[in-house]
mmCIF file of C-alpha atoms in Angstrom:
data_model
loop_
_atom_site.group_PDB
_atom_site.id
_atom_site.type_symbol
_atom_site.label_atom_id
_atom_site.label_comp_id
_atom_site.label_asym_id
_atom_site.label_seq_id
_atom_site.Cartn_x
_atom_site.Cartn_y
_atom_site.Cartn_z
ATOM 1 C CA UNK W 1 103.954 94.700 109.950
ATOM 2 C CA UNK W 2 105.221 96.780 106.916
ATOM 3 C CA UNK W 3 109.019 97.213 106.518
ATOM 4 C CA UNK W 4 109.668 100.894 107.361
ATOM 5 C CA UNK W 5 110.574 102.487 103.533
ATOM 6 C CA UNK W 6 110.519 106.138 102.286
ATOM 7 C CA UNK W 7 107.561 106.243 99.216
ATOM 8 C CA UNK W 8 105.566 109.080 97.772
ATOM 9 C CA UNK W 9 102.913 109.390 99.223
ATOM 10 C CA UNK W 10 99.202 109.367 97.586
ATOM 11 C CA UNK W 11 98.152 112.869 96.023
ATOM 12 C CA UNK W 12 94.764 112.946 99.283
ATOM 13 C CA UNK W 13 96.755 112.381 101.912
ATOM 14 C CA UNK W 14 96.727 115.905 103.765
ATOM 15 C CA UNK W 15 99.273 117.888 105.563
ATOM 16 C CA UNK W 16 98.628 120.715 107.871
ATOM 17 C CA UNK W 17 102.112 122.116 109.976
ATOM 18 C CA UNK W 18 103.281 118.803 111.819
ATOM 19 C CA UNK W 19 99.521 116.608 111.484
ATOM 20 C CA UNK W 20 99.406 114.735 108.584
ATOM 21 C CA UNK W 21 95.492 113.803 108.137
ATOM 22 C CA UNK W 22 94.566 110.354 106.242
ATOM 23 C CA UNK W 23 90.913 111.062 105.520
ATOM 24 C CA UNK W 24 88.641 108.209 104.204
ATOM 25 C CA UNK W 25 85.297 106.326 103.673
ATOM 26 C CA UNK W 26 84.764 104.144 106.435
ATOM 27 C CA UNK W 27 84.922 100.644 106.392
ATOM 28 C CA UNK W 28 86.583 100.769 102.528
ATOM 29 C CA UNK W 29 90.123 98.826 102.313
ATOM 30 C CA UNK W 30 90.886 100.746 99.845
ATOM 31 C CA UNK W 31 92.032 103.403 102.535
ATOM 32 C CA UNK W 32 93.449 100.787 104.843
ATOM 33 C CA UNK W 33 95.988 99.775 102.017
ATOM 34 C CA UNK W 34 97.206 103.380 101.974
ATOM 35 C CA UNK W 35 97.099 103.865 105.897
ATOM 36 C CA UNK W 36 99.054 100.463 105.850
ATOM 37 C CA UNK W 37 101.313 101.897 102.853
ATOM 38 C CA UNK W 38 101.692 104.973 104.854
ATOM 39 C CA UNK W 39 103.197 102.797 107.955
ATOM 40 C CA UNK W 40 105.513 101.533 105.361
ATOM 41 C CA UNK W 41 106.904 104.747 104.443
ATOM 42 C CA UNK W 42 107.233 106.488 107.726
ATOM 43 C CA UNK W 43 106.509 106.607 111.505
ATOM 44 C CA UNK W 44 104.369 109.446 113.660
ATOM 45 C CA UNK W 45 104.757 110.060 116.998
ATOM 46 C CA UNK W 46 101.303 109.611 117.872
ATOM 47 C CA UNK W 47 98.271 108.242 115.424
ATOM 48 C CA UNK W 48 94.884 109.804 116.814
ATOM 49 C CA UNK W 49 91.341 108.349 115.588
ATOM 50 C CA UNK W 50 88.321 109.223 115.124
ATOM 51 C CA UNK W 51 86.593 107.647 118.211
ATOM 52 C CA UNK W 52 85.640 107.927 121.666
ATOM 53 C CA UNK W 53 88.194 106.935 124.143
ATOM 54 C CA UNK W 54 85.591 104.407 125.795
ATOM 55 C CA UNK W 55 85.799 102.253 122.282
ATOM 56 C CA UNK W 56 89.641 101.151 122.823
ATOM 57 C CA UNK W 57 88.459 98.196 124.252
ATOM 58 C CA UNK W 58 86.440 97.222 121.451
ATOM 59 C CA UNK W 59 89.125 98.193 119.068
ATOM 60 C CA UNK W 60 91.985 96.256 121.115
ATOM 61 C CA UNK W 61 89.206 92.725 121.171
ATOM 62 C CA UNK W 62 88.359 93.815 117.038
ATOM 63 C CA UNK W 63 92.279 93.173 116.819
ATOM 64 C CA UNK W 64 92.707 90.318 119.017
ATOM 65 C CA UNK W 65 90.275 88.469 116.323
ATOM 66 C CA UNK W 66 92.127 90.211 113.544
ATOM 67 C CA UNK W 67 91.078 89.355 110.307
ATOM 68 C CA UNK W 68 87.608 88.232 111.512
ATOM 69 C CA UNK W 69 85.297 91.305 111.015
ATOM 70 C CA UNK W 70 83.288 92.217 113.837
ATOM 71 C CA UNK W 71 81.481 94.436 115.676
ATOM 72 C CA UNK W 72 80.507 96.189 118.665
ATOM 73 C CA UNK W 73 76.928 97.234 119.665
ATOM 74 C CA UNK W 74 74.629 98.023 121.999
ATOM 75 C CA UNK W 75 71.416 96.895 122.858
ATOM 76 C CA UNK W 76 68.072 98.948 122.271
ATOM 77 C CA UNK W 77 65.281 98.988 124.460
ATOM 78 C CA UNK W 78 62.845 95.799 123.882
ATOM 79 C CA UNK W 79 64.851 93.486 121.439
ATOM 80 C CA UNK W 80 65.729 96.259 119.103
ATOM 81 C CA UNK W 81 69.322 96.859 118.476
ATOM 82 C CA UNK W 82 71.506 100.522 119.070
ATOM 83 C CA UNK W 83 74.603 101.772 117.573
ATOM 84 C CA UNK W 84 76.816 99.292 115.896
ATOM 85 C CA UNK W 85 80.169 99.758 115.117
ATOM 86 C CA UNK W 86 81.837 97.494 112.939
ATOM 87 C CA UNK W 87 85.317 96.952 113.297
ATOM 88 C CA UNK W 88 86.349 95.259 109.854
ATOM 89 C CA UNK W 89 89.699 94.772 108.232
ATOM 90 C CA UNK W 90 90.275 97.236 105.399
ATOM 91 C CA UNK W 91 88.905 100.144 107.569
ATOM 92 C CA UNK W 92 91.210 103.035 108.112
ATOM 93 C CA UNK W 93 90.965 103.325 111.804
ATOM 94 C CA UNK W 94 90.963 99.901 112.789
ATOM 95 C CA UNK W 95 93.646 99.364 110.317
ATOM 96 C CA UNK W 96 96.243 102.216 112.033
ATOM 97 C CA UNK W 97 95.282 101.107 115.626
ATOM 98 C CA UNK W 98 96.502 97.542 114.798
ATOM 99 C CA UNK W 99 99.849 98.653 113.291
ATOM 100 C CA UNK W 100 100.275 101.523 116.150
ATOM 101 C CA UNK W 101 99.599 98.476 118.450
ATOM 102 C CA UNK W 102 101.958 96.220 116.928
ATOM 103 C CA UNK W 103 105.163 99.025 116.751
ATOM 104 C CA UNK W 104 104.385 100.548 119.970
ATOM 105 C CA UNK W 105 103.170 103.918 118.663
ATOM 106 C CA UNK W 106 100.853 105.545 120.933
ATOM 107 C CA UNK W 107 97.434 105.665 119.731
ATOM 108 C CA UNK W 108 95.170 108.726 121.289
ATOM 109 C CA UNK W 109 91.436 108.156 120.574
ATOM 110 C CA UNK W 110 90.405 111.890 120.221
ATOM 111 C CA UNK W 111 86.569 111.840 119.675
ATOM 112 C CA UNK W 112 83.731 112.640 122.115
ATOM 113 C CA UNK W 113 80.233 111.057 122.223
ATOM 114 C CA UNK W 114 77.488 113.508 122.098
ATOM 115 C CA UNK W 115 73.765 113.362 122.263
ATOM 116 C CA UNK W 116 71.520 116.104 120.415
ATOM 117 C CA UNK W 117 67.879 114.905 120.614
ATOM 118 C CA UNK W 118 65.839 114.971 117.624
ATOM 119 C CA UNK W 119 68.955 115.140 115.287
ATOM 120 C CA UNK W 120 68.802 113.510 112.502
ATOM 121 C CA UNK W 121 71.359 112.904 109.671
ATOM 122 C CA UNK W 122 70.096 113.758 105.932
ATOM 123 C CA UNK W 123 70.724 111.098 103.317
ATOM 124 C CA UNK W 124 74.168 111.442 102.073
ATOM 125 C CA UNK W 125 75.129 112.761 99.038
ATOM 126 C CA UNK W 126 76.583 110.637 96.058
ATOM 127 C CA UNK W 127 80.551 110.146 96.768
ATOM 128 C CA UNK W 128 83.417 110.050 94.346
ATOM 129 C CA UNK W 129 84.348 106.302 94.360
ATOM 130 C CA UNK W 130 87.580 105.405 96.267
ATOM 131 C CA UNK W 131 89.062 103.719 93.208
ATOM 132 C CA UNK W 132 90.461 107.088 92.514
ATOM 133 C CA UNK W 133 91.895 107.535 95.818
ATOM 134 C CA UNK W 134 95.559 106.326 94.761
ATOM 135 C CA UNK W 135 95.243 108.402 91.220
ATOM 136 C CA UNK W 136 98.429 111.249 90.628
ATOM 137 C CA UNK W 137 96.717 114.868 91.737
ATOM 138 C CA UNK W 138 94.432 116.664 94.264
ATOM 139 C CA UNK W 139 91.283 115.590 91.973
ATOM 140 C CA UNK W 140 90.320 112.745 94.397
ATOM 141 C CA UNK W 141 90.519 115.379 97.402
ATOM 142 C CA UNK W 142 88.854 118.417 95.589
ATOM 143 C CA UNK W 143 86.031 116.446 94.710
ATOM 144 C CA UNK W 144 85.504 114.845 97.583
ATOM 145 C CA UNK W 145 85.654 118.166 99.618
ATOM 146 C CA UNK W 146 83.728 119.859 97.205
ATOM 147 C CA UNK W 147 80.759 117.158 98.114
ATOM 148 C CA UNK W 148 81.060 117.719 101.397
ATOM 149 C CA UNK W 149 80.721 121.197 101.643
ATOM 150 C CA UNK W 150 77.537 120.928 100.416
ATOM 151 C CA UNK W 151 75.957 119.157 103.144
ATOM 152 C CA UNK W 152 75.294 121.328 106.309
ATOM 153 C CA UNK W 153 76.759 119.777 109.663
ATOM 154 C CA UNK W 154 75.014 118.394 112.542
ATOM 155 C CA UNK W 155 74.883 120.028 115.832
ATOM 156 C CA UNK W 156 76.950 117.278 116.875
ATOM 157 C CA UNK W 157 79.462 116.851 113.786
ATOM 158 C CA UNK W 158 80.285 120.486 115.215
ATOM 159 C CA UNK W 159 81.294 119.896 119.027
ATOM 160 C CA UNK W 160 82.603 116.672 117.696
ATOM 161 C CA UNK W 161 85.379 118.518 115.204
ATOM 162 C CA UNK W 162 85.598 121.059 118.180
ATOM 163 C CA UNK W 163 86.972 118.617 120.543
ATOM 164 C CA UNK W 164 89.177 116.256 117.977
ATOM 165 C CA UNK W 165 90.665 120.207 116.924
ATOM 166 C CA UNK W 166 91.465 121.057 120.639
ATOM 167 C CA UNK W 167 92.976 117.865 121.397
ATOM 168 C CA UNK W 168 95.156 117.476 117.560
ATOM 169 C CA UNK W 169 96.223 121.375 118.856
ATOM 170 C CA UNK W 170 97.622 119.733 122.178
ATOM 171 C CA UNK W 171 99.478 116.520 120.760
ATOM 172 C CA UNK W 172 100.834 118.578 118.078
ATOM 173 C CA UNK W 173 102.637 120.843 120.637
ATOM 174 C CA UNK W 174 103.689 117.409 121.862
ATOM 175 C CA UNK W 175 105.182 115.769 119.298
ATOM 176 C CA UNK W 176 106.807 116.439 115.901
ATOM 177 C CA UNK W 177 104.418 114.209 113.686
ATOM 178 C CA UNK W 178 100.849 113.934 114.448
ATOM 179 C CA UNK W 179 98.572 111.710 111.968
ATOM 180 C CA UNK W 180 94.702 111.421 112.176
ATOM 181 C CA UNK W 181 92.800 109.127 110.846
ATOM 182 C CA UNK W 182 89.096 109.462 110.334
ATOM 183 C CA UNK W 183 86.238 110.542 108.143
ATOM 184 C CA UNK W 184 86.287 112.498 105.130
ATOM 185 C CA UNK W 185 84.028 114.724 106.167
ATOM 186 C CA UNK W 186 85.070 116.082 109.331
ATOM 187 C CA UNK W 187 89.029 116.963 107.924
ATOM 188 C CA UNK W 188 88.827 120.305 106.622
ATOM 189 C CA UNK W 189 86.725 121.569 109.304
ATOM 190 C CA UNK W 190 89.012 120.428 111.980
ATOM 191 C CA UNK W 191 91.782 122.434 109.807
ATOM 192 C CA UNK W 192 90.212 125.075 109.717
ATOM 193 C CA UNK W 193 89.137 125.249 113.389
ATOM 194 C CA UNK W 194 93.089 124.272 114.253
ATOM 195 C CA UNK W 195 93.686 127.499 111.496
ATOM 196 C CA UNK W 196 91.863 129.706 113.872
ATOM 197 C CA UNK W 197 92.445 128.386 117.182
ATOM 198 C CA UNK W 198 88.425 127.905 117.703
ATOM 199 C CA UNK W 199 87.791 125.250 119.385
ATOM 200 C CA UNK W 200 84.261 126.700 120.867
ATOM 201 C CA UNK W 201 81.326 124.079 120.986
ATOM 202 C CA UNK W 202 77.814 124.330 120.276
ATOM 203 C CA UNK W 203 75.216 123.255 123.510
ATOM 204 C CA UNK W 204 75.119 119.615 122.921
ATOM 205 C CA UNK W 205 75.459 117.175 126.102
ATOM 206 C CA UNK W 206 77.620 113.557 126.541
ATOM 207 C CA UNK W 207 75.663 110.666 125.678
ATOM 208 C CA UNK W 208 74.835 108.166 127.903
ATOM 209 C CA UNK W 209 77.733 105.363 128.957
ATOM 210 C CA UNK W 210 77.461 102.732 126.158
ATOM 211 C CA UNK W 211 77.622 99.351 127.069
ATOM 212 C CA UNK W 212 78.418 97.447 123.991
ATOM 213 C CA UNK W 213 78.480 93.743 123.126
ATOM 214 C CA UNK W 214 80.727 91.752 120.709
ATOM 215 C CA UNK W 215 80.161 89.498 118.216
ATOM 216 C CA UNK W 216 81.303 88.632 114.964
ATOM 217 C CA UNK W 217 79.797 89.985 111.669
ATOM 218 C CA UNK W 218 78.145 87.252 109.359
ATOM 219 C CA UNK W 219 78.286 87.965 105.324
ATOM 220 C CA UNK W 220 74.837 89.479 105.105
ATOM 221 C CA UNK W 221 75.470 91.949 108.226
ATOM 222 C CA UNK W 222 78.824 92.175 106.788
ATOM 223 C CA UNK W 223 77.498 94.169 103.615
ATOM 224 C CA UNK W 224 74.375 95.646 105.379
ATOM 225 C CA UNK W 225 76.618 97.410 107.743
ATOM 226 C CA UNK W 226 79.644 98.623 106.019
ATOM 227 C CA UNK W 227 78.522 97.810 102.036
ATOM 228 C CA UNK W 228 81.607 95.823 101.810
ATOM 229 C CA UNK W 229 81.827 92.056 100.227
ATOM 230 C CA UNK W 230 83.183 89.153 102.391
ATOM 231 C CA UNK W 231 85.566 88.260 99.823
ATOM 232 C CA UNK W 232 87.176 92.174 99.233
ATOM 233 C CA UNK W 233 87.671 91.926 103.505
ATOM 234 C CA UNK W 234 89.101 88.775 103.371
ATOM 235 C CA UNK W 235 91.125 89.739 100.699
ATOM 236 C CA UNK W 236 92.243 92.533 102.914
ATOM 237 C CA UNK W 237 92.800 90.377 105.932
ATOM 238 C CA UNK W 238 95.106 88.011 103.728
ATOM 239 C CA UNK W 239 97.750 90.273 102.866
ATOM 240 C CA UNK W 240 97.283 94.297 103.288
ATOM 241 C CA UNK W 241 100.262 94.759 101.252
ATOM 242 C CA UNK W 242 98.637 93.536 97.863
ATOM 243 C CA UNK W 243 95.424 94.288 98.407
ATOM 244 C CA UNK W 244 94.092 96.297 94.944
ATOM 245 C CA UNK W 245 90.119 96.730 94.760
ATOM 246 C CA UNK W 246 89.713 95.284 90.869
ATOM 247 C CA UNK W 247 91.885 92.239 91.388
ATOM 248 C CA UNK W 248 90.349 91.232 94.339
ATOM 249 C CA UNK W 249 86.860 92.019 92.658
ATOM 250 C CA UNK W 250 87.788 89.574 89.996
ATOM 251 C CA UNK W 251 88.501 87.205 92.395
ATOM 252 C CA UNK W 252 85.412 87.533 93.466
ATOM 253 C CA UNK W 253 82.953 87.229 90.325
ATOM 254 C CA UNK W 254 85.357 84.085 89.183
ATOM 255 C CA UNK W 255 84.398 82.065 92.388
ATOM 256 C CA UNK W 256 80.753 82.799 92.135
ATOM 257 C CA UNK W 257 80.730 81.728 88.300
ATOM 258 C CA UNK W 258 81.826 78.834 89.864
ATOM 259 C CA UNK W 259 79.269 76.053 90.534
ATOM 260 C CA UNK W 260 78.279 74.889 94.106
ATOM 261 C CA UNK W 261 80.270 72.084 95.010
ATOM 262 C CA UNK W 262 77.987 68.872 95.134
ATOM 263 C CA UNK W 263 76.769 67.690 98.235
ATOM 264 C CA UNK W 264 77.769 70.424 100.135
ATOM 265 C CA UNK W 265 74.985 72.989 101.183
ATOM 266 C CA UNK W 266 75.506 76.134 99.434
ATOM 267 C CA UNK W 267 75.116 78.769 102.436
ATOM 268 C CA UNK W 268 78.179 76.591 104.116
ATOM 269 C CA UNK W 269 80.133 76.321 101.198
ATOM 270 C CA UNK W 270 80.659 80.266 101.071
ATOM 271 C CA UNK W 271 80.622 80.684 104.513
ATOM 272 C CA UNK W 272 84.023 80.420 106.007
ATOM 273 C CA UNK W 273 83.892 82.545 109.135
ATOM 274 C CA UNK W 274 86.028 82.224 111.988
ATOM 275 C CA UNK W 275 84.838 82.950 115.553
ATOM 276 C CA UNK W 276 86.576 85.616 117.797
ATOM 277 C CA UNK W 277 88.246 83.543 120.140
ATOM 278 C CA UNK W 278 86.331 85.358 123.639
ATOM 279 C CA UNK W 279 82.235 85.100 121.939
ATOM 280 C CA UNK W 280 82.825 81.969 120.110
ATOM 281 C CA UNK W 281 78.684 81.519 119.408
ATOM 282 C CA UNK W 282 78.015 85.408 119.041
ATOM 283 C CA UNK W 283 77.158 86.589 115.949
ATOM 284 C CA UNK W 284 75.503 88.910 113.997
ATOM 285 C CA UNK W 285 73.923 88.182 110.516
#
């Protein structure tokens, strides 16, 4: 757990009255280094996330097997697979929930799950890579935003950002700091709903109760999933604190210049996974 230390913090992190938001790109440590440098600077009251309340069991198992990624997911009909939600060190949200966890802060999962048939999500557009997250300035943010703004929201992006606004309107009468945590994409319009005080919904309906299983992610799900490498997660899971994208990327491209070791097969020489202590044979590659 980071020492508790006043520090500047980066130029994206965003403030409105008493919420300070952390936006991000899923899944990318370079956001959990500055949600973990953020812990090191300063405490909320109360961290809310980006997620359904029925996913804190899945996040409080994810952090049991802390740093083994994994994920939860649910079954499709036949023997296709649902949603998956990887739950990976480096990520924003899982990171905060493990440091609220481990200091006591409470931890208010804020998101609803909604079901719009026939909606479908447009490719995304190009983003604004997050080595310039840490950079001096609001370029990082303005571009990002700028992106985003371009792309029209979902039906259910919309009651989604309704109900995370109505509930960041209530803790924030509750307590005197407020963070959120989440996606890049849903910050501004959750501002400007809070702005307002509109917190109407468009007709969309709950989606059905999940029922998720767990398992640990293998390397090729790993990247499939999130787009992340083993090695930059692992290098996350070894020590937040020191965790910089181009060293650890360095890291990486010297060990594969590296030859195989000899008689050793190669798929089990770079596969060093842990299991999660409760699905010891479950995995997903």
């Amino acid at each position: 757990m980071p020492e508790c230390r006043p520090s500047p913090k980066p130029a994206f992190v965003q403030a409105f009255r008493n919420l300070t938001g952390l936006p991000s790109y899923h899944y990318d440590a370079v956001f959990g280094r500055i949600v973990y440098e953020q812990f090191a600077s300063t405490r909320p009251g109360v961290v809310a996330l980006e997620l359904p309340a029925s996913f804190r069991p899945a996040l409080e198992w994810a952090v049991s097997c802390w740093p083994t990624p994994v994920a939860a997911f649910e079954r499709g009909r036949g023997s296709t697979m649902g949603i998956v939600v990887p739950l990976v060190p480096g990520d924003s949200m899982v990171e905060a929930f493990r440091l609220a966890s481990q200091t006591g802060i409470e931890v208010a999962l804020i998101d609803v799950d909604v079901s719009v048939p026939g909606e479908q999500r447009s490719e995304p557009t190009l983003a604004v890579g997050p080595e310039f997250a840490a950079r001096p300035g609001d370029g990082f943010f303005t571009a990002v935003n700028a992106l985003n703004n371009r792309e029209e929201p979902l039906a259910s992006d919309l009651a989604r950002e309704a109900a995370m606004a109505s509930a960041l309107a209530a803790l924030m009468a509750r307590h005197e700091s407020v963070w959120w945590v989440g996606g890049f994409a849903h910050w501004s319009r959750i501002v400007a709903r809070l702005r307002s005080r509109d917190f109407s919904t468009p007709d969309t309906r709950p989606a059905l109760r999940r029922r998720f299983t767990r398992a640990r992610l293998g390397p090729s799900a790993l990247m499939r999933l999130t787009g992340s490498y083993p090695a930059m997660v692992r290098a996350f899971g070894q020590a937040p604190a020191e965790f910089e994208p181009f060293d650890a990327m360095r890291t990486l491209l010297h060990e594969a210049a590296k030859p195989a070791p000899d008689h050793q097969d190669l798929s089990h020489a770079l596969d060093e996974r842990g299991a999660p202590p409760s699905e010891p044979a479950a995995a997903i590659d």
